[in-house]
Short mmCIF file of N, CA and C in Angstrom, two decimals:
data_model
loop_
_atom_site.label_atom_id
_atom_site.label_comp_id
_atom_site.label_asym_id
_atom_site.label_seq_id
_atom_site.Cartn_x
_atom_site.Cartn_y
_atom_site.Cartn_z
N MET A 1 172.34 98.44 102.77
CA MET A 1 171.94 98.68 103.90
C MET A 1 172.64 100.19 104.29
N ILE A 2 171.66 100.24 105.46
CA ILE A 2 172.46 102.00 106.38
C ILE A 2 172.61 101.05 107.76
N VAL A 3 173.69 101.86 108.47
CA VAL A 3 173.17 102.03 109.74
C VAL A 3 172.16 102.14 110.81
N SER A 4 171.72 101.67 111.71
CA SER A 4 170.22 101.46 112.10
C SER A 4 170.90 102.54 113.51
N ALA A 5 169.64 103.67 113.80
CA ALA A 5 170.15 104.53 114.82
C ALA A 5 170.64 104.12 116.10
N GLU A 6 170.53 102.60 116.65
CA GLU A 6 171.22 102.06 117.46
C GLU A 6 172.54 102.15 117.18
N GLY A 7 172.91 101.28 115.82
CA GLY A 7 174.25 101.69 115.34
C GLY A 7 175.09 102.85 115.33
N LEU A 8 174.57 103.67 115.28
CA LEU A 8 174.98 105.10 115.18
C LEU A 8 175.40 105.05 116.85
N ASP A 9 174.50 105.28 117.71
CA ASP A 9 174.45 105.57 118.60
C ASP A 9 175.53 104.52 119.47
N PHE A 10 175.62 103.33 119.02
CA PHE A 10 176.85 102.89 119.68
C PHE A 10 178.14 103.53 119.35
N ILE A 11 178.37 104.00 117.73
CA ILE A 11 179.42 104.45 117.40
C ILE A 11 179.80 105.59 117.82
N LYS A 12 178.87 106.51 118.59
CA LYS A 12 178.89 107.83 119.56
C LYS A 12 179.34 107.02 120.70
N GLN A 13 179.07 106.54 121.25
CA GLN A 13 179.41 105.79 122.79
C GLN A 13 180.69 105.98 122.51
N PHE A 14 181.27 104.78 121.70
CA PHE A 14 182.82 104.69 121.66
C PHE A 14 183.50 105.61 120.98
N GLU A 15 183.19 106.21 120.09
CA GLU A 15 184.04 107.26 119.46
C GLU A 15 184.37 108.72 120.39
N GLY A 16 182.84 108.88 121.07
CA GLY A 16 182.95 109.99 121.75
C GLY A 16 182.02 111.35 120.96
N VAL A 17 181.74 111.97 121.22
CA VAL A 17 180.90 113.33 120.77
C VAL A 17 181.55 114.82 121.42
N ARG A 18 182.15 115.18 120.39
CA ARG A 18 182.67 116.50 120.82
C ARG A 18 182.08 117.74 120.48
N ASN A 19 181.55 118.47 120.73
CA ASN A 19 180.64 119.64 120.04
C ASN A 19 181.77 120.64 119.95
N ARG A 20 183.03 121.35 120.58
CA ARG A 20 183.60 121.75 119.67
C ARG A 20 185.07 121.24 118.99
N PRO A 21 185.56 121.88 118.11
CA PRO A 21 186.99 121.37 117.67
C PRO A 21 188.47 121.29 118.27
N TYR A 22 188.62 119.78 117.96
CA TYR A 22 190.04 119.24 119.32
C TYR A 22 190.83 118.86 118.53
N ARG A 23 192.18 118.35 118.86
CA ARG A 23 193.07 117.48 118.39
C ARG A 23 192.94 116.01 118.63
N CYS A 24 192.72 115.42 117.79
CA CYS A 24 192.57 113.99 117.96
C CYS A 24 193.92 113.32 118.78
N SER A 25 194.09 111.94 118.67
CA SER A 25 195.21 111.73 119.70
C SER A 25 196.42 112.05 118.06
N ALA A 26 196.03 112.00 117.13
CA ALA A 26 196.82 111.86 116.04
C ALA A 26 197.09 113.28 115.60
N GLY A 27 196.59 114.06 116.64
CA GLY A 27 197.38 115.76 116.53
C GLY A 27 195.91 116.20 115.34
N LEU A 28 195.44 116.19 114.77
CA LEU A 28 194.46 116.58 113.54
C LEU A 28 193.30 116.82 114.05
N PHE A 29 193.04 118.21 114.02
CA PHE A 29 191.61 118.90 114.27
C PHE A 29 190.62 118.12 113.71
N THR A 30 189.88 118.21 114.87
CA THR A 30 188.34 117.04 114.65
C THR A 30 187.38 117.74 115.04
N VAL A 31 185.89 117.02 115.14
CA VAL A 31 184.88 117.92 115.60
C VAL A 31 183.65 116.47 115.53
N GLY A 32 182.68 116.91 116.64
CA GLY A 32 181.75 115.99 116.45
C GLY A 32 182.14 114.70 116.80
N VAL A 33 181.80 113.66 115.95
CA VAL A 33 182.26 111.83 116.13
C VAL A 33 183.31 111.68 115.33
N GLY A 34 184.61 112.23 115.87
CA GLY A 34 185.47 112.23 115.25
C GLY A 34 185.75 112.48 113.37
N HIS A 35 184.63 113.57 113.21
CA HIS A 35 184.94 114.61 111.92
C HIS A 35 186.36 115.11 111.29
N LEU A 36 186.70 114.81 110.57
CA LEU A 36 188.04 115.35 110.36
C LEU A 36 187.52 116.64 109.70
N ILE A 37 188.23 117.53 110.06
CA ILE A 37 188.24 119.33 109.57
C ILE A 37 189.13 119.41 108.71
N GLY A 38 188.85 119.71 107.60
CA GLY A 38 189.50 119.66 105.91
C GLY A 38 190.60 118.73 106.27
N ASN A 39 192.01 119.15 106.01
CA ASN A 39 192.96 117.82 106.03
C ASN A 39 193.50 117.87 108.12
N GLY A 40 192.74 118.57 108.43
CA GLY A 40 193.40 118.40 109.96
C GLY A 40 194.38 119.02 110.52
N LYS A 41 195.17 119.90 109.55
CA LYS A 41 196.32 120.39 110.08
C LYS A 41 196.31 121.33 110.71
N SER A 42 195.04 122.63 109.73
CA SER A 42 194.50 123.83 110.26
C SER A 42 192.96 124.12 110.90
N LEU A 43 192.92 124.71 111.63
CA LEU A 43 191.47 124.96 112.06
C LEU A 43 190.88 126.23 110.85
N PRO A 44 189.94 125.82 109.90
CA PRO A 44 189.55 127.15 109.50
C PRO A 44 188.48 128.39 110.93
N LYS A 45 188.97 129.31 110.51
CA LYS A 45 188.17 130.58 111.69
C LYS A 45 186.36 129.78 111.94
N ASP A 46 185.77 129.79 110.79
CA ASP A 46 184.08 129.62 110.93
C ASP A 46 183.94 127.80 111.64
N TRP A 47 185.12 127.12 111.81
CA TRP A 47 185.22 125.97 112.13
C TRP A 47 185.80 125.94 113.92
N ASN A 48 186.01 127.20 114.59
CA ASN A 48 186.27 127.28 115.81
C ASN A 48 185.15 127.89 116.58
N ARG A 49 184.05 126.80 116.96
CA ARG A 49 182.54 127.75 117.45
C ARG A 49 182.09 126.14 118.09
N VAL A 50 180.93 126.54 118.75
CA VAL A 50 180.43 125.33 119.71
C VAL A 50 179.48 124.52 118.27
N PHE A 51 179.25 123.65 118.08
CA PHE A 51 178.58 122.95 116.92
C PHE A 51 177.22 122.14 117.80
N SER A 52 176.24 122.49 117.22
CA SER A 52 174.67 122.02 117.46
C SER A 52 174.80 120.64 117.49
N GLU A 53 173.76 119.98 118.10
CA GLU A 53 173.74 118.58 118.43
C GLU A 53 173.75 117.91 116.62
N LYS A 54 172.48 118.88 116.21
CA LYS A 54 171.70 118.71 114.67
C LYS A 54 173.29 119.03 113.87
N GLU A 55 173.87 119.50 114.00
CA GLU A 55 175.30 119.62 112.99
C GLU A 55 176.44 118.87 112.97
N ILE A 56 176.33 118.09 114.39
CA ILE A 56 177.09 116.77 114.77
C ILE A 56 176.77 115.56 113.99
N ASN A 57 175.31 115.51 114.43
CA ASN A 57 174.51 113.95 113.94
C ASN A 57 174.59 114.21 111.93
N ASP A 58 174.50 115.38 111.56
CA ASP A 58 174.91 115.96 109.94
C ASP A 58 176.15 115.57 109.69
N LEU A 59 176.85 115.58 110.43
CA LEU A 59 178.56 115.42 109.83
C LEU A 59 178.73 113.93 109.90
N LEU A 60 177.94 113.21 111.33
CA LEU A 60 178.27 111.66 111.24
C LEU A 60 177.40 111.27 110.03
N ALA A 61 176.33 111.23 109.80
CA ALA A 61 175.45 111.01 108.65
C ALA A 61 176.08 111.02 107.32
N ALA A 62 176.90 111.72 107.10
CA ALA A 62 177.89 112.35 106.18
C ALA A 62 179.01 111.48 106.01
N ASP A 63 179.38 111.18 106.96
CA ASP A 63 180.81 110.59 107.41
C ASP A 63 180.06 109.18 107.06
N ILE A 64 179.57 107.90 107.78
CA ILE A 64 179.32 107.23 107.92
C ILE A 64 178.60 106.63 106.74
N ARG A 65 178.22 107.10 105.48
CA ARG A 65 177.75 106.67 104.49
C ARG A 65 179.04 106.16 103.58
N LYS A 66 180.26 106.76 103.79
CA LYS A 66 181.24 106.07 103.26
C LYS A 66 181.31 104.96 103.89
N PHE A 67 181.66 104.50 105.15
CA PHE A 67 181.93 103.14 105.81
C PHE A 67 180.46 102.05 105.30
N GLU A 68 179.20 102.61 105.44
CA GLU A 68 178.14 102.09 104.35
C GLU A 68 178.19 101.29 103.30
N ARG A 69 179.05 102.18 102.41
CA ARG A 69 179.62 101.52 100.79
C ARG A 69 180.63 100.82 100.85
N GLY A 70 181.09 100.99 101.69
CA GLY A 70 182.68 100.14 101.60
C GLY A 70 182.33 98.99 102.43
N VAL A 71 181.28 98.84 103.51
CA VAL A 71 180.82 97.45 104.18
C VAL A 71 180.24 96.52 102.88
N GLY A 72 179.42 97.62 101.91
CA GLY A 72 178.63 96.87 101.42
C GLY A 72 179.48 96.70 99.85
N MET A 73 180.38 97.41 99.41
CA MET A 73 180.89 96.66 98.72
C MET A 73 182.25 95.20 98.92
N TYR A 74 182.64 95.37 100.39
CA TYR A 74 183.76 94.36 100.39
C TYR A 74 182.95 93.18 100.89
N ILE A 75 181.77 93.14 101.97
CA ILE A 75 181.19 92.01 102.10
C ILE A 75 180.19 91.90 101.03
N LYS A 76 180.37 90.65 100.88
CA LYS A 76 179.24 90.03 99.39
C LYS A 76 178.29 89.10 100.00
N VAL A 77 178.11 88.67 101.19
CA VAL A 77 176.70 87.86 101.53
C VAL A 77 176.02 88.45 102.31
N PRO A 78 174.90 88.51 102.83
CA PRO A 78 173.75 88.72 103.40
C PRO A 78 174.07 89.22 104.62
N LEU A 79 173.97 89.98 105.73
CA LEU A 79 174.28 90.44 106.63
C LEU A 79 173.02 91.31 107.53
N ARG A 80 172.49 90.61 108.48
CA ARG A 80 171.74 91.24 109.63
C ARG A 80 171.71 92.46 110.18
N GLN A 81 171.06 93.09 110.62
CA GLN A 81 171.16 94.50 110.93
C GLN A 81 171.75 94.55 111.83
N CYS A 82 172.03 93.73 112.99
CA CYS A 82 173.01 93.94 114.06
C CYS A 82 174.73 93.88 113.39
N GLU A 83 174.63 92.76 112.54
CA GLU A 83 176.48 92.63 111.89
C GLU A 83 176.47 93.82 111.31
N PHE A 84 175.82 94.21 110.70
CA PHE A 84 175.99 95.57 109.59
C PHE A 84 176.65 96.20 110.45
N ASP A 85 175.82 96.57 111.74
CA ASP A 85 175.98 97.92 112.30
C ASP A 85 177.77 97.92 113.16
N ALA A 86 177.41 96.52 113.48
CA ALA A 86 179.27 95.88 114.06
C ALA A 86 180.32 96.18 113.20
N ILE A 87 179.85 95.68 111.94
CA ILE A 87 181.03 96.12 110.84
C ILE A 87 181.38 97.24 110.67
N CYS A 88 180.38 98.17 110.71
CA CYS A 88 180.32 99.03 110.11
C CYS A 88 181.13 100.24 111.62
N SER A 89 180.88 99.79 112.64
CA SER A 89 181.62 100.47 113.59
C SER A 89 182.98 100.13 113.88
N PHE A 90 183.48 98.64 113.42
CA PHE A 90 184.62 98.44 113.03
C PHE A 90 185.46 99.47 112.18
N ALA A 91 184.57 99.23 110.95
CA ALA A 91 185.60 100.12 109.97
C ALA A 91 185.72 101.52 110.04
N PHE A 92 184.64 102.23 110.93
CA PHE A 92 184.54 103.73 111.60
C PHE A 92 186.02 103.66 112.18
N ASN A 93 185.94 102.62 113.01
CA ASN A 93 187.33 103.19 114.14
C ASN A 93 189.02 102.46 113.24
N LEU A 94 188.72 101.30 112.53
CA LEU A 94 190.12 101.25 112.00
C LEU A 94 190.23 101.57 110.48
N GLY A 95 189.16 102.08 109.84
CA GLY A 95 189.37 102.20 108.46
C GLY A 95 188.98 101.01 107.38
N LEU A 96 188.46 101.66 106.38
CA LEU A 96 188.31 100.29 105.59
C LEU A 96 189.01 99.63 104.91
N GLY A 97 190.14 100.45 104.56
CA GLY A 97 191.59 99.72 104.03
C GLY A 97 191.72 98.09 105.22
N THR A 98 191.82 98.65 106.60
CA THR A 98 191.63 97.66 107.44
C THR A 98 190.62 96.34 107.31
N LEU A 99 189.26 96.87 107.12
CA LEU A 99 188.40 95.78 106.55
C LEU A 99 188.42 95.13 105.05
N GLN A 100 189.21 95.51 104.35
CA GLN A 100 189.34 95.05 103.10
C GLN A 100 190.64 93.59 103.38
N ARG A 101 191.47 93.87 103.95
CA ARG A 101 192.45 93.13 104.03
C ARG A 101 192.46 92.35 105.40
N SER A 102 191.22 92.52 105.78
CA SER A 102 191.28 92.00 107.30
C SER A 102 190.28 90.48 106.83
N THR A 103 191.00 89.43 107.76
CA THR A 103 190.68 88.09 107.68
C THR A 103 189.18 87.77 108.12
N LEU A 104 188.73 88.90 108.93
CA LEU A 104 187.58 89.08 109.48
C LEU A 104 186.13 89.34 108.09
N ARG A 105 186.81 90.20 107.28
CA ARG A 105 186.00 90.20 105.70
C ARG A 105 186.25 88.47 105.22
N GLN A 106 187.21 88.02 105.45
CA GLN A 106 187.49 86.86 104.42
C GLN A 106 186.56 86.00 105.14
N LYS A 107 186.62 85.93 106.08
CA LYS A 107 185.74 84.63 107.04
C LYS A 107 184.00 85.04 106.85
N ILE A 108 183.38 86.24 106.49
CA ILE A 108 182.61 86.96 106.69
C ILE A 108 182.16 86.01 104.99
N ASN A 109 182.59 86.52 104.28
CA ASN A 109 182.38 86.10 102.74
C ASN A 109 182.39 84.58 102.89
N ARG A 110 183.12 84.12 103.23
CA ARG A 110 183.27 82.23 103.35
C ARG A 110 181.97 81.90 103.94
N GLY A 111 181.28 82.47 104.90
CA GLY A 111 180.14 82.29 105.62
C GLY A 111 180.55 81.86 106.90
N ASP A 112 181.85 81.89 107.43
CA ASP A 112 181.81 81.70 108.64
C ASP A 112 181.63 83.10 109.69
N LYS A 113 180.61 83.09 109.80
CA LYS A 113 180.43 84.79 110.57
C LYS A 113 180.79 84.46 111.97
N LYS A 114 181.00 82.99 112.71
CA LYS A 114 181.28 82.89 114.09
C LYS A 114 182.71 83.66 113.75
N GLY A 115 183.37 82.92 113.47
CA GLY A 115 184.79 83.03 113.38
C GLY A 115 185.24 84.46 112.59
N ALA A 116 184.60 84.83 112.21
CA ALA A 116 184.62 86.43 111.64
C ALA A 116 184.46 87.23 112.95
N ALA A 117 183.14 86.95 113.86
CA ALA A 117 182.89 87.91 115.58
C ALA A 117 184.22 87.48 116.10
N GLU A 118 184.90 86.24 116.28
CA GLU A 118 185.73 85.86 117.13
C GLU A 118 187.19 86.45 116.61
N ASN A 119 186.79 86.81 115.31
CA ASN A 119 188.27 87.69 115.17
C ASN A 119 188.32 88.97 115.04
N LEU A 120 187.18 89.66 115.25
CA LEU A 120 186.75 91.17 115.58
C LEU A 120 187.77 91.12 117.07
N LEU A 121 188.04 90.07 117.95
CA LEU A 121 188.76 90.51 119.32
C LEU A 121 189.82 90.86 119.11
N ARG A 122 190.41 90.14 117.70
CA ARG A 122 192.14 90.64 117.64
C ARG A 122 192.22 92.11 117.50
N TYR A 123 191.47 92.62 116.97
CA TYR A 123 191.83 94.19 116.60
C TYR A 123 191.80 95.14 118.22
N CYS A 124 192.94 94.67 118.95
CA CYS A 124 193.09 95.65 120.31
C CYS A 124 194.07 96.44 120.40
N TYR A 125 194.98 96.24 119.65
CA TYR A 125 196.46 96.47 119.68
C TYR A 125 196.72 97.74 119.32
N ALA A 126 197.12 98.59 119.33
CA ALA A 126 197.78 100.13 119.30
C ALA A 126 199.46 100.17 119.53
N GLY A 127 200.13 100.43 119.00
CA GLY A 127 201.69 100.62 119.10
C GLY A 127 202.49 99.25 119.62
N GLY A 128 201.64 97.89 119.29
CA GLY A 128 202.06 96.67 119.55
C GLY A 128 201.69 96.49 120.95
N LYS A 129 200.77 97.05 121.53
CA LYS A 129 200.66 96.72 123.28
C LYS A 129 199.05 96.71 122.75
N VAL A 130 197.96 96.00 123.73
CA VAL A 130 196.67 95.92 123.88
C VAL A 130 196.48 97.01 124.78
N VAL A 131 194.83 97.46 123.89
CA VAL A 131 194.76 98.83 124.49
C VAL A 131 193.46 98.80 125.00
N ARG A 132 193.36 98.59 126.78
CA ARG A 132 191.77 98.60 126.76
C ARG A 132 190.47 98.83 126.56
N GLY A 133 190.28 100.26 125.67
CA GLY A 133 189.47 100.76 125.31
C GLY A 133 189.26 100.22 123.95
N LEU A 134 190.05 99.43 123.15
CA LEU A 134 189.48 98.90 122.29
C LEU A 134 189.44 97.79 122.47
N GLN A 135 190.14 97.08 123.51
CA GLN A 135 189.54 95.85 123.55
C GLN A 135 187.93 95.74 124.29
N ILE A 136 187.61 96.78 124.90
CA ILE A 136 186.10 96.94 125.62
C ILE A 136 185.48 97.37 124.12
N ARG A 137 185.83 97.94 122.77
CA ARG A 137 185.17 98.00 122.13
C ARG A 137 185.07 96.94 121.01
N ARG A 138 185.85 95.86 120.90
CA ARG A 138 185.90 95.02 120.34
C ARG A 138 185.12 93.76 120.67
N GLN A 139 184.73 94.25 122.14
CA GLN A 139 184.14 92.97 122.90
C GLN A 139 182.60 93.44 122.67
N ALA A 140 182.20 94.59 122.67
CA ALA A 140 180.74 95.16 122.42
C ALA A 140 180.57 94.79 120.44
N GLU A 141 181.38 94.91 120.40
CA GLU A 141 181.37 94.64 118.73
C GLU A 141 180.81 93.48 118.50
N TYR A 142 181.44 92.57 118.90
CA TYR A 142 181.75 91.23 119.30
C TYR A 142 179.88 90.48 119.19
N LYS A 143 179.50 91.21 120.83
CA LYS A 143 178.35 90.92 121.59
C LYS A 143 177.06 91.65 120.49
N LEU A 144 177.41 92.58 119.45
CA LEU A 144 176.03 93.11 118.76
C LEU A 144 176.28 92.62 117.50
N PHE A 145 177.38 91.85 116.87
CA PHE A 145 177.47 91.12 115.80
C PHE A 145 176.79 89.53 116.42
N MET A 146 177.04 88.91 117.31
CA MET A 146 176.43 87.81 117.81
C MET A 146 174.86 88.04 117.97
N ARG A 147 174.64 89.16 118.32
CA ARG A 147 173.11 89.11 118.71
C ARG A 147 172.31 88.42 118.15
#
């Protein structure tokens, strides 16, 4: 499966889209929809510019492939498009390692999709504290998954 156009828009909405390189919350250079520039520690001169919408979309398309493959590898049961999009958004935000180790993945693979969707809501902490933005994102992923 691949992420739908609606799924890409969903990810863009929550990740944000920046047409100039910036330092993310971890202090690494990124551009577009959270695309890491090189190792993120330095900004090559040819990257210090304004990126077009097409360039940003191309970077996102290349980045999302990794998550599509990962979700396909870790989730062993058929998914509806909305479920796949929600899980790819989750993995894009938290990483494939988090998906691989998650109860969310285990519940989906056991056929407990409702339980898996409810488990999504637990991933709203950073530094041991609830982050409102993550809470909102997980609620939106839950609604997308359950649609």
